[in-house]
Every structure is written in structure tokens, then in C-alpha cells.
PDB file of C-alpha atoms in Angstrom:
ATOM      1  CA  UNK A   1      69.265 116.665 102.722  1.00 40.00           C
ATOM      2  CA  UNK A   2      68.854 119.798 104.808  1.00 40.00           C
ATOM      3  CA  UNK A   3      68.700 119.019 108.567  1.00 42.00           C
ATOM      4  CA  UNK A   4      66.253 121.829 109.543  1.00 39.00           C
ATOM      5  CA  UNK A   5      64.122 124.690 108.036  1.00 42.00           C
ATOM      6  CA  UNK A   6      63.605 127.896 109.759  1.00 46.00           C
ATOM      7  CA  UNK A   7      65.390 129.120 112.710  1.00 67.00           C
ATOM      8  CA  UNK A   8      66.689 126.387 115.108  1.00 85.00           C
ATOM      9  CA  UNK A   9      68.692 126.801 118.559  1.00 92.00           C
ATOM     10  CA  UNK A  10      71.740 124.919 118.774  1.00 94.00           C
ATOM     11  CA  UNK A  11      74.746 124.492 121.286  1.00 94.00           C
ATOM     12  CA  UNK A  12      78.308 123.967 119.884  1.00 96.00           C
ATOM     13  CA  UNK A  13      80.745 121.880 121.758  1.00 95.00           C
ATOM     14  CA  UNK A  14      84.303 123.152 121.326  1.00 95.00           C
ATOM     15  CA  UNK A  15      85.763 126.493 121.077  1.00 95.00           C
ATOM     16  CA  UNK A  16      89.097 125.604 119.536  1.00 94.00           C
ATOM     17  CA  UNK A  17      90.003 126.363 115.915  1.00 95.00           C
ATOM     18  CA  UNK A  18      87.684 123.776 114.429  1.00 96.00           C
ATOM     19  CA  UNK A  19      85.028 125.304 116.592  1.00 96.00           C
ATOM     20  CA  UNK A  20      85.642 128.550 114.900  1.00 95.00           C
ATOM     21  CA  UNK A  21      85.065 127.054 111.354  1.00 96.00           C
ATOM     22  CA  UNK A  22      81.848 125.084 112.414  1.00 97.00           C
ATOM     23  CA  UNK A  23      80.396 128.258 114.036  1.00 95.00           C
ATOM     24  CA  UNK A  24      81.022 130.083 110.870  1.00 94.00           C
ATOM     25  CA  UNK A  25      79.175 127.395 108.997  1.00 94.00           C
ATOM     26  CA  UNK A  26      76.095 127.613 111.439  1.00 93.00           C
ATOM     27  CA  UNK A  27      76.051 131.352 111.121  1.00 90.00           C
ATOM     28  CA  UNK A  28      76.502 131.462 107.219  1.00 87.00           C
ATOM     29  CA  UNK A  29      73.467 129.022 107.032  1.00 81.00           C
ATOM     30  CA  UNK A  30      71.186 131.513 108.653  1.00 78.00           C
ATOM     31  CA  UNK A  31      69.141 128.714 110.024  1.00 83.00           C
ATOM     32  CA  UNK A  32      70.785 128.635 113.470  1.00 86.00           C
ATOM     33  CA  UNK A  33      70.572 130.355 116.905  1.00 90.00           C
ATOM     34  CA  UNK A  34      73.870 129.566 118.628  1.00 93.00           C
ATOM     35  CA  UNK A  35      72.669 129.681 122.296  1.00 90.00           C
ATOM     36  CA  UNK A  36      76.180 128.849 123.589  1.00 91.00           C
ATOM     37  CA  UNK A  37      79.440 127.287 123.194  1.00 95.00           C
ATOM     38  CA  UNK A  38      80.736 124.758 125.441  1.00 94.00           C
ATOM     39  CA  UNK A  39      84.262 123.727 126.181  1.00 93.00           C
ATOM     40  CA  UNK A  40      86.152 121.998 129.099  1.00 88.00           C
ATOM     41  CA  UNK A  41      88.956 124.277 128.830  1.00 88.00           C
ATOM     42  CA  UNK A  42      88.268 127.357 127.066  1.00 88.00           C
ATOM     43  CA  UNK A  43      90.952 130.172 126.142  1.00 87.00           C
ATOM     44  CA  UNK A  44      88.568 132.810 126.115  1.00 87.00           C
ATOM     45  CA  UNK A  45      85.133 133.857 127.374  1.00 91.00           C
ATOM     46  CA  UNK A  46      83.557 134.499 123.984  1.00 92.00           C
ATOM     47  CA  UNK A  47      84.097 133.237 120.288  1.00 92.00           C
ATOM     48  CA  UNK A  48      82.617 135.780 117.807  1.00 92.00           C
ATOM     49  CA  UNK A  49      80.661 137.362 120.426  1.00 91.00           C
ATOM     50  CA  UNK A  50      78.878 134.251 121.476  1.00 92.00           C
ATOM     51  CA  UNK A  51      79.322 133.222 125.167  1.00 91.00           C
ATOM     52  CA  UNK A  52      81.817 130.348 125.848  1.00 95.00           C
ATOM     53  CA  UNK A  53      80.720 128.218 128.981  1.00 91.00           C
ATOM     54  CA  UNK A  54      83.069 125.943 131.066  1.00 89.00           C
ATOM     55  CA  UNK A  55      80.956 124.735 133.972  1.00 80.00           C
ATOM     56  CA  UNK A  56      77.922 123.382 132.456  1.00 81.00           C
ATOM     57  CA  UNK A  57      75.643 120.433 133.165  1.00 80.00           C
ATOM     58  CA  UNK A  58      75.477 117.749 130.493  1.00 80.00           C
ATOM     59  CA  UNK A  59      72.135 116.707 131.523  1.00 79.00           C
ATOM     60  CA  UNK A  60      70.515 119.955 130.615  1.00 78.00           C
ATOM     61  CA  UNK A  61      71.555 119.271 127.000  1.00 81.00           C
ATOM     62  CA  UNK A  62      69.208 116.287 126.909  1.00 81.00           C
ATOM     63  CA  UNK A  63      67.154 116.663 123.879  1.00 80.00           C
ATOM     64  CA  UNK A  64      68.602 119.969 122.763  1.00 90.00           C
ATOM     65  CA  UNK A  65      70.339 120.588 119.546  1.00 95.00           C
ATOM     66  CA  UNK A  66      73.962 120.232 119.581  1.00 96.00           C
ATOM     67  CA  UNK A  67      77.271 119.705 117.339  1.00 97.00           C
ATOM     68  CA  UNK A  68      80.698 118.524 118.562  1.00 97.00           C
ATOM     69  CA  UNK A  69      83.131 120.780 116.808  1.00 97.00           C
ATOM     70  CA  UNK A  70      86.296 118.881 117.745  1.00 97.00           C
ATOM     71  CA  UNK A  71      88.844 118.141 115.110  1.00 97.00           C
ATOM     72  CA  UNK A  72      90.409 115.080 116.532  1.00 97.00           C
ATOM     73  CA  UNK A  73      88.599 112.006 115.956  1.00 97.00           C
ATOM     74  CA  UNK A  74      89.103 110.086 119.114  1.00 96.00           C
ATOM     75  CA  UNK A  75      88.242 113.162 121.236  1.00 96.00           C
ATOM     76  CA  UNK A  76      85.337 113.907 119.103  1.00 97.00           C
ATOM     77  CA  UNK A  77      83.968 110.215 119.722  1.00 97.00           C
ATOM     78  CA  UNK A  78      84.630 110.587 123.531  1.00 96.00           C
ATOM     79  CA  UNK A  79      82.812 113.846 123.950  1.00 94.00           C
ATOM     80  CA  UNK A  80      79.729 112.597 121.673  1.00 96.00           C
ATOM     81  CA  UNK A  81      79.471 109.307 124.015  1.00 95.00           C
ATOM     82  CA  UNK A  82      78.970 111.486 126.979  1.00 91.00           C
ATOM     83  CA  UNK A  83      76.091 113.644 125.522  1.00 91.00           C
ATOM     84  CA  UNK A  84      72.578 112.617 125.461  1.00 90.00           C
ATOM     85  CA  UNK A  85      71.314 115.188 122.941  1.00 93.00           C
ATOM     86  CA  UNK A  86      70.112 115.760 119.303  1.00 94.00           C
ATOM     87  CA  UNK A  87      73.055 116.100 117.108  1.00 96.00           C
ATOM     88  CA  UNK A  88      72.682 118.049 114.185  1.00 95.00           C
ATOM     89  CA  UNK A  89      74.524 117.963 110.806  1.00 94.00           C
ATOM     90  CA  UNK A  90      75.757 121.246 109.240  1.00 95.00           C
ATOM     91  CA  UNK A  91      76.429 121.765 105.406  1.00 95.00           C
ATOM     92  CA  UNK A  92      78.216 125.175 104.391  1.00 95.00           C
ATOM     93  CA  UNK A  93      76.197 127.046 101.670  1.00 94.00           C
ATOM     94  CA  UNK A  94      79.134 126.918  99.199  1.00 96.00           C
ATOM     95  CA  UNK A  95      79.464 123.086  99.550  1.00 97.00           C
ATOM     96  CA  UNK A  96      78.091 120.905  96.833  1.00 98.00           C
ATOM     97  CA  UNK A  97      76.458 118.005  98.230  1.00 98.00           C
ATOM     98  CA  UNK A  98      74.224 115.605  95.992  1.00 98.00           C
ATOM     99  CA  UNK A  99      70.523 114.776  96.837  1.00 97.00           C
ATOM    100  CA  UNK A 100      71.405 111.309  96.411  1.00 98.00           C
ATOM    101  CA  UNK A 101      74.126 111.064  99.053  1.00 98.00           C
ATOM    102  CA  UNK A 102      73.474 110.168 102.669  1.00 98.00           C
ATOM    103  CA  UNK A 103      74.902 112.232 105.517  1.00 98.00           C
ATOM    104  CA  UNK A 104      74.596 111.160 109.166  1.00 98.00           C
ATOM    105  CA  UNK A 105      73.737 113.231 112.317  1.00 97.00           C
ATOM    106  CA  UNK A 106      76.718 115.260 113.799  1.00 98.00           C
ATOM    107  CA  UNK A 107      78.533 115.515 110.346  1.00 98.00           C
ATOM    108  CA  UNK A 108      80.101 118.870 109.364  1.00 98.00           C
ATOM    109  CA  UNK A 109      80.643 119.759 105.717  1.00 98.00           C
ATOM    110  CA  UNK A 110      82.774 122.799 105.194  1.00 97.00           C
ATOM    111  CA  UNK A 111      83.111 125.401 102.408  1.00 97.00           C
ATOM    112  CA  UNK A 112      83.900 124.229  98.696  1.00 98.00           C
ATOM    113  CA  UNK A 113      83.448 120.583  99.825  1.00 98.00           C
ATOM    114  CA  UNK A 114      81.904 118.358  97.242  1.00 98.00           C
ATOM    115  CA  UNK A 115      79.966 115.068  98.252  1.00 98.00           C
ATOM    116  CA  UNK A 116      78.721 113.214  95.043  1.00 98.00           C
ATOM    117  CA  UNK A 117      75.908 110.826  94.396  1.00 98.00           C
ATOM    118  CA  UNK A 118      75.568 107.514  96.336  1.00 98.00           C
ATOM    119  CA  UNK A 119      77.990 108.762  98.897  1.00 98.00           C
ATOM    120  CA  UNK A 120      77.451 107.586 102.341  1.00 98.00           C
ATOM    121  CA  UNK A 121      78.841 109.442 105.132  1.00 98.00           C
ATOM    122  CA  UNK A 122      78.418 108.339 108.779  1.00 98.00           C
ATOM    123  CA  UNK A 123      77.906 110.173 111.949  1.00 98.00           C
ATOM    124  CA  UNK A 124      80.147 112.885 113.324  1.00 98.00           C
ATOM    125  CA  UNK A 125      82.395 113.112 110.228  1.00 98.00           C
ATOM    126  CA  UNK A 126      84.194 116.070 109.139  1.00 98.00           C
ATOM    127  CA  UNK A 127      84.275 116.734 105.244  1.00 98.00           C
ATOM    128  CA  UNK A 128      86.810 119.735 105.480  1.00 98.00           C
ATOM    129  CA  UNK A 129      87.215 122.712 103.191  1.00 98.00           C
ATOM    130  CA  UNK A 130      87.760 121.792  99.649  1.00 98.00           C
ATOM    131  CA  UNK A 131      87.400 117.959 100.401  1.00 98.00           C
ATOM    132  CA  UNK A 132      86.066 115.672  97.681  1.00 98.00           C
ATOM    133  CA  UNK A 133      83.935 112.496  98.463  1.00 98.00           C
ATOM    134  CA  UNK A 134      83.234 110.945  95.198  1.00 98.00           C
ATOM    135  CA  UNK A 135      80.527 108.755  94.143  1.00 98.00           C
ATOM    136  CA  UNK A 136      79.622 105.522  96.011  1.00 98.00           C
ATOM    137  CA  UNK A 137      82.187 106.191  98.920  1.00 98.00           C
ATOM    138  CA  UNK A 138      81.355 104.762 102.409  1.00 98.00           C
ATOM    139  CA  UNK A 139      82.922 106.837 105.011  1.00 98.00           C
ATOM    140  CA  UNK A 140      82.390 105.598 108.468  1.00 98.00           C
ATOM    141  CA  UNK A 141      81.766 107.278 111.863  1.00 98.00           C
ATOM    142  CA  UNK A 142      84.199 109.881 113.222  1.00 98.00           C
ATOM    143  CA  UNK A 143      86.067 110.094 109.960  1.00 98.00           C
ATOM    144  CA  UNK A 144      88.187 113.426 109.288  1.00 98.00           C
ATOM    145  CA  UNK A 145      88.571 114.061 105.451  1.00 98.00           C
ATOM    146  CA  UNK A 146      90.973 117.091 105.768  1.00 98.00           C
ATOM    147  CA  UNK A 147      91.052 120.218 103.501  1.00 98.00           C
ATOM    148  CA  UNK A 148      91.591 119.510  99.738  1.00 98.00           C
ATOM    149  CA  UNK A 149      91.905 115.850 100.226  1.00 98.00           C
ATOM    150  CA  UNK A 150      90.054 113.689  97.509  1.00 98.00           C
ATOM    151  CA  UNK A 151      88.655 110.225  97.801  1.00 98.00           C
ATOM    152  CA  UNK A 152      87.951 108.699  94.315  1.00 98.00           C
ATOM    153  CA  UNK A 153      84.928 106.564  93.727  1.00 98.00           C
ATOM    154  CA  UNK A 154      83.868 103.621  95.535  1.00 98.00           C
ATOM    155  CA  UNK A 155      86.180 104.247  98.498  1.00 98.00           C
ATOM    156  CA  UNK A 156      85.571 102.913 101.818  1.00 98.00           C
ATOM    157  CA  UNK A 157      86.946 104.542 104.818  1.00 98.00           C
ATOM    158  CA  UNK A 158      86.943 102.970 108.523  1.00 98.00           C
ATOM    159  CA  UNK A 159      85.874 104.659 111.683  1.00 98.00           C
ATOM    160  CA  UNK A 160      88.126 107.168 113.371  1.00 98.00           C
ATOM    161  CA  UNK A 161      90.373 107.459 110.247  1.00 98.00           C
ATOM    162  CA  UNK A 162      92.166 110.733 109.180  1.00 98.00           C
ATOM    163  CA  UNK A 163      92.665 111.550 105.544  1.00 98.00           C
ATOM    164  CA  UNK A 164      95.399 114.253 105.701  1.00 98.00           C
ATOM    165  CA  UNK A 165      95.414 117.554 104.078  1.00 98.00           C
ATOM    166  CA  UNK A 166      95.998 117.244 100.068  1.00 98.00           C
ATOM    167  CA  UNK A 167      95.920 113.290 100.306  1.00 98.00           C
ATOM    168  CA  UNK A 168      94.517 111.413  97.392  1.00 98.00           C
ATOM    169  CA  UNK A 169      92.934 107.867  97.399  1.00 98.00           C
ATOM    170  CA  UNK A 170      92.239 106.383  94.142  1.00 98.00           C
ATOM    171  CA  UNK A 171      89.087 104.583  93.275  1.00 98.00           C
ATOM    172  CA  UNK A 172      87.984 101.347  94.710  1.00 98.00           C
ATOM    173  CA  UNK A 173      90.437 101.178  97.798  1.00 98.00           C
ATOM    174  CA  UNK A 174      89.476 100.241 101.275  1.00 98.00           C
ATOM    175  CA  UNK A 175      90.986 102.058 104.186  1.00 98.00           C
ATOM    176  CA  UNK A 176      90.954 100.431 107.621  1.00 98.00           C
ATOM    177  CA  UNK A 177      89.783 101.903 110.868  1.00 98.00           C
ATOM    178  CA  UNK A 178      91.800 104.291 112.951  1.00 97.00           C
ATOM    179  CA  UNK A 179      94.260 105.039 110.184  1.00 98.00           C
ATOM    180  CA  UNK A 180      96.432 108.173 109.572  1.00 98.00           C
ATOM    181  CA  UNK A 181      96.968 109.034 105.852  1.00 98.00           C
ATOM    182  CA  UNK A 182      99.726 111.631 105.897  1.00 98.00           C
ATOM    183  CA  UNK A 183      99.366 115.134 104.264  1.00 98.00           C
ATOM    184  CA  UNK A 184      99.860 114.815 100.351  1.00 98.00           C
ATOM    185  CA  UNK A 185      99.850 111.258 100.312  1.00 98.00           C
ATOM    186  CA  UNK A 186      98.918 109.190  97.447  1.00 98.00           C
ATOM    187  CA  UNK A 187      96.972 106.076  98.471  1.00 98.00           C
ATOM    188  CA  UNK A 188      97.000 103.250  95.682  1.00 98.00           C
ATOM    189  CA  UNK A 189      96.140 100.078  97.440  1.00 98.00           C
ATOM    190  CA  UNK A 190      94.112  99.027 100.507  1.00 98.00           C
ATOM    191  CA  UNK A 191      95.413 100.129 104.083  1.00 98.00           C
ATOM    192  CA  UNK A 192      94.904  97.841 107.141  1.00 98.00           C
ATOM    193  CA  UNK A 193      93.539  99.045 110.404  1.00 98.00           C
ATOM    194  CA  UNK A 194      95.539 101.219 112.831  1.00 98.00           C
ATOM    195  CA  UNK A 195      98.272 101.898 110.175  1.00 98.00           C
ATOM    196  CA  UNK A 196     100.080 105.450 109.559  1.00 98.00           C
ATOM    197  CA  UNK A 197     100.898 105.751 105.867  1.00 98.00           C
ATOM    198  CA  UNK A 198     102.966 108.697 104.161  1.00 98.00           C
ATOM    199  CA  UNK A 199     104.221 109.279 100.718  1.00 98.00           C
ATOM    200  CA  UNK A 200     103.533 108.954  96.881  1.00 97.00           C
ATOM    201  CA  UNK A 201     102.825 106.079  96.744  1.00 98.00           C
ATOM    202  CA  UNK A 202     101.607 105.806 100.413  1.00 98.00           C
ATOM    203  CA  UNK A 203     103.678 103.147 102.633  1.00 98.00           C
ATOM    204  CA  UNK A 204     103.136 102.170 106.155  1.00 98.00           C
ATOM    205  CA  UNK A 205     105.681 103.570 108.414  1.00 97.00           C
ATOM    206  CA  UNK A 206     104.080 102.393 111.857  1.00 96.00           C
ATOM    207  CA  UNK A 207     100.914 101.273 113.347  1.00 97.00           C
ATOM    208  CA  UNK A 208      99.205 103.303 116.146  1.00 90.00           C
ATOM    209  CA  UNK A 209      98.411 102.377 119.662  1.00 79.00           C
ATOM    210  CA  UNK A 210      94.972 101.158 120.336  1.00 69.00           C
ATOM    211  CA  UNK A 211      95.058 102.631 123.769  1.00 54.00           C
TER     212      UNK A 211
END
């Protein structure tokens, strides 16, 4: 389950709020030397004492270790597709991740999160602070499970979907791609692609633009 042993150099792409959390995880693991933080529009020159670089050559990142620390799913995917690099995953020391779970590269699992046996989490996902992914879940690429959200057993979540803060999805539900589940919502049935759902029980209020 652990991506590396020993000390490993890594670059972090993203100097915003989510970047701070990812950086904190990397520093807490005591496995990484953060060589630099990359951001196209940084608000400061350093983050936790580490230089933030605006003008950088993406080609120089080839074969380097990198993690994209952007909270927005669509933007995270867009940046990932511009980088030819070795994406690492990172797991906070206080997270509980079953040795029988599968975690894809680029995925970030934050403090107090729980990932239970036979869960499969794709690439470049965020399992945020205190979130729970129960047994046999299937979480596709670029999904964000926000703080304190809970996926019951055998839930499937499609690519680029956001499960909002404190939302709950009951077992055996399938949620489509590019869905937004509002904060605190209770999902009791399958949700189609591109839907925005809110409430308890969650109901569709609109569909998102695909562009």
C-alpha cells in the first residue's frame, strides 16, 4: 500500500488551500523531500517555507515525482493531462487504509479518513479529512470525497464526481460521472451522469454543463 520507502523527492502542483493540506500530509509522512511547489498563479512566494515557482518548464518534470494538489476535479484533471511525470499517492499517517484496498497513483488520502477492504480508488482522487469509503466501493478517477462524507458498502462513483461535505450515500448505490452531491445530502438511489443533487433525501435540481 505504501508508495515509497525511504526519502523521496517530490514536486507539488498547487499552492492554494488544498495544496497546504497535501503539503502537510507529505511532510507528516517523513518520506519526502518537497523540492518545490508549482503554481500558475501563486499568491505568495513560499508555502510553509518551501519556494513556490510560477515560471517553470513542464518538460523538466519528466520522470520526476509529482502530485497535483488541486481540489477542483476538472482543473486537477486538466493539469494532470499536461504533465509527463511520475505521479505519487500520499496517505496521512492517521488515515486507516485496508491492506486489501487498491489506491491509484496521484490519489490523496487525508487525516482520519477510512478506506475499507476491497475498496478500489482510482487515479488522482481526493479522500478528504474524515471521509469514509466502505468495503467494495468503486471510486473512479478524479473523484473528490469531501470532509466527513461517507460512502456505504458497494457504492460506485463515476469520474470527476464531487461528494460534498458531510454527505452520505447508502450501500449499493451507483453515482454517475461529473455529479455534484451537495453538502449534507443523503443519497438513497442511483444518480445519473452530470446531475446536481441536494437534500435528504437527495433530489436532482439541475444538470451540469458538459463544456
